[in-house]
C-alpha positions as YAML, in Angstrom:
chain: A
units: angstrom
residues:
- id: 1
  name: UNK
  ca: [-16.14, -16.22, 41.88]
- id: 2
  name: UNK
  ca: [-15.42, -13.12, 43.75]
- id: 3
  name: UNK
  ca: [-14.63, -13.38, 47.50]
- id: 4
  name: UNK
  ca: [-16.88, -10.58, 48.41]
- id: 5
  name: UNK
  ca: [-20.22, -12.46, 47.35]
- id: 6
  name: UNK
  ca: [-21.23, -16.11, 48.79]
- id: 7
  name: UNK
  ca: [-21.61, -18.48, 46.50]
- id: 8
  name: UNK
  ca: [-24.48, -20.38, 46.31]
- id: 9
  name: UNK
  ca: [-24.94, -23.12, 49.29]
- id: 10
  name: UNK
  ca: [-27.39, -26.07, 49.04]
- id: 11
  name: UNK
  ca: [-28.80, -27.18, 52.16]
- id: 12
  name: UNK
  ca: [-26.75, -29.46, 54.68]
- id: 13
  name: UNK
  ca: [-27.24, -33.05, 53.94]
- id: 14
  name: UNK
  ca: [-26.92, -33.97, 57.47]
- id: 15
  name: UNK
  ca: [-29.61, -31.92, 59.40]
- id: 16
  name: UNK
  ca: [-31.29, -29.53, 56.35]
- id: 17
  name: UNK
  ca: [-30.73, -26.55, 57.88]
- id: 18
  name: UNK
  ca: [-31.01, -23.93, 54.67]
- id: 19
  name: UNK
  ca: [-28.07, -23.33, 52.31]
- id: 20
  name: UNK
  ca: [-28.92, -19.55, 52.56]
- id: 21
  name: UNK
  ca: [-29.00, -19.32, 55.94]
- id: 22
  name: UNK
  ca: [-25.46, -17.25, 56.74]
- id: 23
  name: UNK
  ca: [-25.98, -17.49, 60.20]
- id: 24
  name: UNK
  ca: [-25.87, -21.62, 60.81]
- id: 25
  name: UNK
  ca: [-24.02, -22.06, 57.48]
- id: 26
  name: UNK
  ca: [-20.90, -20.21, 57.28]
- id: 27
  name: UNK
  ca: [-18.90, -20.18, 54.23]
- id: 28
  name: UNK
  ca: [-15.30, -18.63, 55.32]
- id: 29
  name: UNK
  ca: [-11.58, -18.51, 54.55]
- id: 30
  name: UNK
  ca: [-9.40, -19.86, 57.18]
- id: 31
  name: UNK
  ca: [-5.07, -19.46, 56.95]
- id: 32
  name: UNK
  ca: [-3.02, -21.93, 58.72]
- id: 33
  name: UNK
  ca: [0.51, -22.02, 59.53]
- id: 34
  name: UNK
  ca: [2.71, -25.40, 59.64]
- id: 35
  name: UNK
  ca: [5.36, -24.71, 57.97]
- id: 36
  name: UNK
  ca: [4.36, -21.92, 55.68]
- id: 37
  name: UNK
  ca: [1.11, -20.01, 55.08]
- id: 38
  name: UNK
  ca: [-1.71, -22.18, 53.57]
- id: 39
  name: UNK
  ca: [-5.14, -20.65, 53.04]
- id: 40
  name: UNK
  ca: [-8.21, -22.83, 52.51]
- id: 41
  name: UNK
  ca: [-12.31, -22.30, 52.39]
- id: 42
  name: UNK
  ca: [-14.74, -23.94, 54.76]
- id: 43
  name: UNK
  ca: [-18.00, -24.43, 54.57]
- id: 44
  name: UNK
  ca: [-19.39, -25.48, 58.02]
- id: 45
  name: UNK
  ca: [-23.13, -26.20, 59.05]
- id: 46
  name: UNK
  ca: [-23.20, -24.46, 63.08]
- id: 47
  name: UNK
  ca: [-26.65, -27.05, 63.37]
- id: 48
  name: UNK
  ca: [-24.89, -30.28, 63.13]
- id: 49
  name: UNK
  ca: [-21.06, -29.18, 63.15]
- id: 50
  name: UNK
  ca: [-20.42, -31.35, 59.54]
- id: 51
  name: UNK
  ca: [-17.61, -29.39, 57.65]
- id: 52
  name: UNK
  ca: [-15.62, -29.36, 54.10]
- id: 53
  name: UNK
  ca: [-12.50, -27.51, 53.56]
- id: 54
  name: UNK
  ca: [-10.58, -27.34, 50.69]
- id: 55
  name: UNK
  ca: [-7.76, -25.46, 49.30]
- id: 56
  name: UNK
  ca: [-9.63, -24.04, 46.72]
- id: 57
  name: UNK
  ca: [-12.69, -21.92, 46.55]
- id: 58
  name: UNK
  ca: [-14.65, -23.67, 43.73]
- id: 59
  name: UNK
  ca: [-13.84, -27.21, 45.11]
- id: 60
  name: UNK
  ca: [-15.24, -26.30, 48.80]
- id: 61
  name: UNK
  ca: [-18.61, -25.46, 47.03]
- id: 62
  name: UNK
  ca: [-18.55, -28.33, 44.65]
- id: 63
  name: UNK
  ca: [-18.02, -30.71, 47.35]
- id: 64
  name: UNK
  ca: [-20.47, -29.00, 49.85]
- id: 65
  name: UNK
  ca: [-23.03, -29.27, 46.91]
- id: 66
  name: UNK
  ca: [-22.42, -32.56, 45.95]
- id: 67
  name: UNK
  ca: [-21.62, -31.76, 42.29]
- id: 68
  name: UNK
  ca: [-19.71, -34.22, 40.49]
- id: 69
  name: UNK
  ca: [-16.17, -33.43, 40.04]
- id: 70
  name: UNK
  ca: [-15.58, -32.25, 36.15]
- id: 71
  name: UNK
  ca: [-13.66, -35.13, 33.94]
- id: 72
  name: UNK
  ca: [-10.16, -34.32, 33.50]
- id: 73
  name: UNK
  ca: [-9.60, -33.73, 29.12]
- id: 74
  name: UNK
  ca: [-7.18, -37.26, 29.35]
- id: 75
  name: UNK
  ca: [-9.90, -39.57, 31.46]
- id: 76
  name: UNK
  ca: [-12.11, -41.67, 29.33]
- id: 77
  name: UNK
  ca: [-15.57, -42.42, 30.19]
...
């Protein structure tokens, strides 16, 4: 995924307001400093103020959409 172009947002689970609406749900990359730099995404609904972040791009997303997380090669089903 490229950072220029939002990925694809489904709707907040909380209060519905539209996935594709960029103005109540942002989708953003945030830096904060502890002890070193560490970047993360966010995806935050401004209707109903529920959030995900997550060090990684992808995972922000997947968790916002409620996609189940991919089987690691060594877990058995």
């Amino acid at each position: 995924m490229s950072d220029n172009i939002r990925p694809h947002l489904r709707d907040c689970q909380f209060c519905h307001t539209k996935g594709d609406d960029e103005e109540n749900i942002l989708f953003t990359m945030e830096c904060d400093v502890v002890d070193q730099f560490a970047y993360g995404y966010t995806v935050r609904c401004c209707n109903c103020g529920v959030s995900i972040t997550d060090e990684y791009q992808s995972e922000a997303v997947r968790l916002w959409n409620g996609e189940p997380r991919p089987q690691d090669e060594d877990e058995q089903p």
